[in-house]
Tab-separated table of C-alpha atoms in Angstrom:
chain	number	residue	atom	x	y	z
A	1	MET	CA	0.000	0.000	0.000
A	2	ASN	CA	3.033	2.297	0.077
A	3	LYS	CA	2.285	3.408	-3.495
A	4	PHE	CA	-1.261	4.490	-2.609
A	5	PHE	CA	-0.616	8.199	-3.052
A	6	ASP	CA	0.811	7.690	-6.546
A	7	TYR	CA	-2.652	6.794	-7.820
A	8	LEU	CA	-4.813	9.612	-6.472
A	9	GLU	CA	-6.628	11.162	-9.426
A	10	THR	CA	-6.514	14.655	-7.912
A	11	ASP	CA	-5.966	16.455	-4.619
A	12	LEU	CA	-8.146	15.558	-1.657
A	13	PRO	CA	-8.261	17.063	1.840
A	14	ASP	CA	-5.620	15.490	4.094
A	15	CYS	CA	-8.254	14.185	6.504
A	16	ILE	CA	-10.010	12.332	3.677
A	17	ILE	CA	-6.720	10.871	2.417
A	18	ARG	CA	-5.948	9.501	5.877
A	19	GLU	CA	-9.403	7.960	6.162
A	20	LEU	CA	-9.156	6.474	2.677
A	21	LEU	CA	-5.795	4.908	3.405
A	22	HIS	CA	-7.091	3.362	6.628
A	23	TYR	CA	-10.236	2.109	4.893
A	24	ILE	CA	-8.383	0.576	1.963
A	25	ARG	CA	-5.928	-1.229	4.260
A	26	ARG	CA	-8.901	-2.828	6.004
A	27	PHE	CA	-10.026	-4.301	2.682
A	28	ALA	CA	-6.619	-5.303	1.332
A	29	ALA	CA	-7.752	-8.919	0.876
A	30	ALA	CA	-10.610	-7.883	-1.389
A	31	LEU	CA	-8.294	-5.747	-3.494
A	32	ALA	CA	-5.825	-8.613	-3.768
A	33	GLY	CA	-8.664	-10.650	-5.261
A	34	ASP	CA	-9.332	-7.960	-7.897
A	35	ILE	CA	-12.555	-6.889	-6.181
A	36	PRO	CA	-13.090	-3.088	-6.262
A	37	VAL	CA	-13.703	-1.493	-2.869
A	38	GLU	CA	-16.359	1.230	-2.767
A	39	GLY	CA	-17.409	3.568	-0.005
A	40	LYS	CA	-18.485	7.042	0.979
A	41	MET	CA	-16.849	9.513	3.333
A	42	GLY	CA	-18.592	12.783	3.937
A	43	ARG	CA	-18.999	14.492	0.564
A	44	TYR	CA	-16.799	11.967	-1.258
A	45	ALA	CA	-17.768	8.679	-2.881
A	46	PHE	CA	-14.754	6.608	-3.826
A	47	CYS	CA	-13.696	3.362	-5.466
A	48	ALA	CA	-10.318	1.662	-5.088
A	49	SER	CA	-9.041	-0.982	-7.491
A	50	ALA	CA	-5.844	-3.045	-7.531
A	51	GLN	CA	-3.203	-2.369	-10.193
A	52	GLU	CA	-0.009	-4.109	-11.222
A	53	GLY	CA	2.847	-4.145	-8.722
A	54	GLY	CA	0.565	-4.226	-5.691
A	55	ARG	CA	-0.454	-0.607	-6.154
A	56	VAL	CA	-3.931	0.818	-5.627
A	57	ARG	CA	-5.784	3.225	-7.874
A	58	VAL	CA	-8.452	5.455	-6.320
A	59	HIS	CA	-11.247	7.248	-8.140
A	60	TRP	CA	-13.442	9.638	-6.237
A	61	VAL	CA	-16.501	11.799	-6.849
A	62	GLN	CA	-17.498	14.780	-4.751
A	63	VAL	CA	-21.208	14.234	-4.370
A	64	GLY	CA	-22.323	16.907	-1.938
A	65	ARG	CA	-25.575	16.582	-0.046
A	66	GLU	CA	-27.810	16.767	-3.065
A	67	ARG	CA	-27.270	14.563	-6.078
A	68	ILE	CA	-29.301	14.270	-9.239
A	69	ALA	CA	-27.360	11.956	-11.516
A	70	VAL	CA	-27.595	10.023	-14.769
A	71	VAL	CA	-25.688	6.741	-14.695
A	72	GLY	CA	-24.620	5.035	-17.905
A	73	THR	CA	-24.987	1.256	-17.831
A	74	THR	CA	-26.244	-1.637	-19.993
A	75	LYS	CA	-29.539	-3.488	-19.997
A	76	GLY	CA	-27.964	-6.568	-18.489
A	77	GLU	CA	-26.260	-4.594	-15.721
A	78	LYS	CA	-29.068	-2.251	-14.648
A	79	VAL	CA	-30.026	-4.251	-11.568
A	80	ASP	CA	-26.400	-4.707	-10.485
A	81	THR	CA	-25.782	-0.983	-10.972
A	82	MET	CA	-28.803	-0.079	-8.857
A	83	VAL	CA	-27.790	-2.453	-6.056
A	84	ARG	CA	-24.210	-1.129	-6.057
A	85	LEU	CA	-25.407	2.466	-5.824
A	86	MET	CA	-27.760	1.540	-2.993
A	87	GLU	CA	-24.984	-0.144	-1.040
A	88	MET	CA	-22.482	2.653	-1.694
A	89	GLY	CA	-24.916	5.266	-0.424
A	90	GLY	CA	-26.284	3.177	2.421
A	91	TYR	CA	-29.849	3.858	1.286
A	92	ASP	CA	-32.529	2.077	3.311
A	93	ARG	CA	-35.736	3.652	1.965
A	94	VAL	CA	-35.783	3.521	-1.818
A	95	ILE	CA	-38.427	4.124	-4.494
A	96	ALA	CA	-37.692	2.744	-7.963
A	97	PHE	CA	-39.842	3.795	-10.922
A	98	CYS	CA	-40.584	1.672	-13.995
A	99	ASN	CA	-42.660	2.533	-17.053
A	100	THR	CA	-44.790	-0.624	-17.107
A	101	LYS	CA	-46.554	-2.918	-14.651
A	102	ASN	CA	-44.667	-5.910	-15.984
A	103	MET	CA	-41.325	-4.210	-15.393
A	104	THR	CA	-42.193	-3.326	-11.784
A	105	ASP	CA	-42.939	-6.993	-11.055
A	106	ARG	CA	-39.777	-8.087	-12.830
A	107	LEU	CA	-37.540	-5.563	-11.059
A	108	ALA	CA	-38.959	-6.419	-7.637
A	109	GLY	CA	-38.221	-10.088	-8.342
A	110	LEU	CA	-34.676	-9.373	-9.577
A	111	LEU	CA	-33.923	-7.277	-6.499
A	112	GLN	CA	-35.189	-10.054	-4.255
A	113	MET	CA	-32.874	-12.465	-6.073
A	114	ASN	CA	-30.036	-10.085	-5.155
A	115	GLY	CA	-30.962	-10.199	-1.480
A	116	VAL	CA	-32.825	-6.871	-1.446
A	117	GLU	CA	-36.307	-6.817	0.074
A	118	ALA	CA	-38.541	-5.233	-2.558
A	119	LYS	CA	-42.233	-5.134	-3.479
A	120	ALA	CA	-44.072	-3.749	-6.495
A	121	ILE	CA	-47.230	-1.674	-6.593
A	122	HIS	CA	-49.320	-1.071	-9.710
A	123	GLY	CA	-52.926	-1.035	-10.846
A	124	ASP	CA	-53.251	-4.796	-11.324
A	125	ILE	CA	-52.370	-5.530	-7.688
A	126	PRO	CA	-55.403	-5.693	-5.363
A	127	GLN	CA	-55.979	-2.578	-3.260
A	128	ARG	CA	-55.555	-4.438	0.020
A	129	ALA	CA	-52.186	-5.824	-1.091
A	130	ARG	CA	-51.014	-2.366	-2.220
A	131	GLU	CA	-51.997	-0.872	1.124
A	132	ALA	CA	-50.145	-3.612	2.990
A	133	THR	CA	-47.009	-2.978	0.908
A	134	LEU	CA	-47.178	0.778	1.486
A	135	LYS	CA	-47.685	0.277	5.227
A	136	LYS	CA	-44.638	-1.972	5.373
A	137	PHE	CA	-42.566	0.576	3.432
A	138	LYS	CA	-43.625	3.503	5.624
A	139	GLU	CA	-42.785	1.512	8.754
A	140	GLY	CA	-39.277	0.876	7.449
A	141	LYS	CA	-39.828	-2.868	7.038
A	142	LEU	CA	-39.396	-2.799	3.255
A	143	ARG	CA	-36.250	-1.393	1.642
A	144	VAL	CA	-37.411	-0.852	-1.948
A	145	LEU	CA	-40.814	0.124	-3.269
A	146	VAL	CA	-41.050	-0.437	-7.035
A	147	ALA	CA	-43.855	1.549	-8.645
A	148	THR	CA	-45.395	2.768	-11.860
A	149	ASP	CA	-46.048	6.492	-12.193
A	150	VAL	CA	-49.807	6.013	-11.980
A	151	ALA	CA	-49.610	3.886	-8.819
A	152	ALA	CA	-47.337	6.427	-7.113
A	153	ARG	CA	-49.709	9.358	-7.600
A	154	GLY	CA	-50.975	10.742	-4.345
A	155	LEU	CA	-48.645	8.698	-2.152
A	156	ASP	CA	-47.719	10.578	1.015
A	157	ILE	CA	-44.165	9.394	1.694
A	158	ASP	CA	-41.783	12.046	2.990
A	159	ASP	CA	-38.662	10.251	4.186
A	160	VAL	CA	-37.303	8.617	1.035
A	161	ASP	CA	-33.505	8.290	0.895
A	162	VAL	CA	-33.192	7.963	-2.878
A	163	VAL	CA	-35.253	7.650	-6.052
A	164	PHE	CA	-34.178	5.452	-8.954
A	165	ASN	CA	-35.521	5.951	-12.451
A	166	TYR	CA	-34.934	2.351	-13.469
A	167	ASP	CA	-36.649	3.216	-16.739
A	168	VAL	CA	-36.196	6.668	-18.252
A	169	PRO	CA	-39.714	8.151	-18.051
A	170	ASP	CA	-41.755	8.523	-21.216
A	171	GLU	CA	-42.865	12.026	-20.264
A	172	GLN	CA	-41.108	15.028	-18.768
A	173	GLU	CA	-43.909	15.454	-16.220
A	174	TYR	CA	-43.240	11.979	-14.845
A	175	TYR	CA	-39.556	12.786	-14.374
A	176	ILE	CA	-40.348	15.905	-12.344
A	177	HIS	CA	-42.814	14.029	-10.141
A	178	ARG	CA	-40.406	11.144	-9.630
A	179	ILE	CA	-37.383	13.124	-8.469
A	180	GLY	CA	-39.710	15.265	-6.363
A	181	ARG	CA	-40.207	12.217	-4.155
A	182	THR	CA	-36.739	12.682	-2.688
A	183	GLY	CA	-35.530	15.609	-0.611
A	184	ARG	CA	-38.814	16.084	1.233
A	185	ALA	CA	-39.249	16.835	4.935
A	186	LYS	CA	-36.037	18.937	4.978
A	187	ARG	CA	-33.989	15.988	3.708
A	188	HIS	CA	-31.445	16.295	0.907
A	189	GLY	CA	-32.456	14.949	-2.470
A	190	VAL	CA	-30.787	12.039	-4.225
A	191	ALA	CA	-32.034	10.620	-7.525
A	192	TYR	CA	-30.410	8.361	-10.116
A	193	THR	CA	-31.579	7.711	-13.667
A	194	LEU	CA	-30.200	4.538	-15.254
A	195	VAL	CA	-29.516	4.905	-18.974
A	196	ALA	CA	-28.724	1.732	-20.918
A	197	THR	CA	-29.677	2.337	-24.562
A	198	VAL	CA	-29.280	5.007	-27.219
A	199	THR	CA	-33.025	5.653	-27.111
A	200	GLU	CA	-32.946	6.182	-23.354
A	201	GLY	CA	-29.936	8.480	-23.746
A	202	VAL	CA	-31.694	10.645	-26.317
A	203	ARG	CA	-34.848	10.819	-24.200
A	204	MET	CA	-32.874	11.733	-21.074
A	205	LYS	CA	-30.935	14.475	-22.878
A	206	GLU	CA	-34.235	15.996	-23.974
A	207	ILE	CA	-35.590	15.858	-20.414
A	208	ILE	CA	-32.452	17.539	-19.068
A	209	ARG	CA	-32.672	20.233	-21.756
A	210	THR	CA	-36.347	21.036	-21.326
A	211	THR	CA	-36.330	20.919	-17.509
A	212	ARG	CA	-32.985	22.748	-17.341
A	213	SER	CA	-31.860	20.203	-14.779
A	214	GLU	CA	-28.346	20.241	-13.358
A	215	VAL	CA	-27.186	16.641	-13.253
A	216	GLN	CA	-24.009	14.661	-12.785
A	217	LEU	CA	-23.167	12.190	-15.552
A	218	LEU	CA	-21.649	9.014	-14.129
A	219	LYS	CA	-20.533	5.598	-15.301
A	220	TYR	CA	-18.544	2.612	-14.059
A	221	ASP	CA	-15.146	2.285	-15.713
A	222	LYS	CA	-13.305	-0.895	-16.719
A	223	ASP	CA	-12.028	-1.308	-13.148
A	224	GLY	CA	-15.589	-1.209	-11.810
A	225	CYS	CA	-15.221	2.265	-10.299
A	226	LEU	CA	-17.822	5.023	-10.502
A	227	MET	CA	-16.536	7.980	-12.514
A	228	LEU	CA	-17.731	11.421	-13.514
A	229	VAL	CA	-18.230	11.810	-17.278
A	230	GLU	CA	-17.739	15.092	-19.059
A	231	PRO	CA	-20.911	16.121	-20.927
A	232	GLU	CA	-20.742	16.237	-24.711
A	233	ALA	CA	-20.450	19.668	-26.237
């Protein structure tokens, strides 16, 4: 680990560097097995990956308290990307939005397969079952609520840690309502939109342009580390 400082991408506060070094040493075994180590310290999210010669490369992103981000991924990696972001941020109360009823059921099932407690709500689910799911979510007994835009209308949920747009919304209005679910009750807002196809990318660019949203563009690099991406001119 003596070469740690050689691989910092840019300057960080000394206190953060010390914490990073201590944290990375704790997970030296994982790095030796070519497993990226991710974490968050204050305003910084970081990822460390092993390099040749026993050295460690560190990428970091200054996230601040509020984060509205677009994350580039692929169709086959959307669920893994969502789970990784949840774990990195330590989010316990999550709403994920899908464009169709079928996709909400599918995503809830995929999350459960990844060890994440999740339930879907949409118009085809009986009212009593929807109410039971919402009650469980509000009581903190359910980590992820997966919903369609129609099913989420009128829901009074103020303490959401993060919103995921698993599907890029079909309409600008839906996007505004979705990200408005986070940052309520004097909490700081966090929302991620997962973009996996050219069509989704075009649609998201249009939403950003018309809503004049300020967003971070992120993606995982070849080492499995989350990186900021410079927007295209």
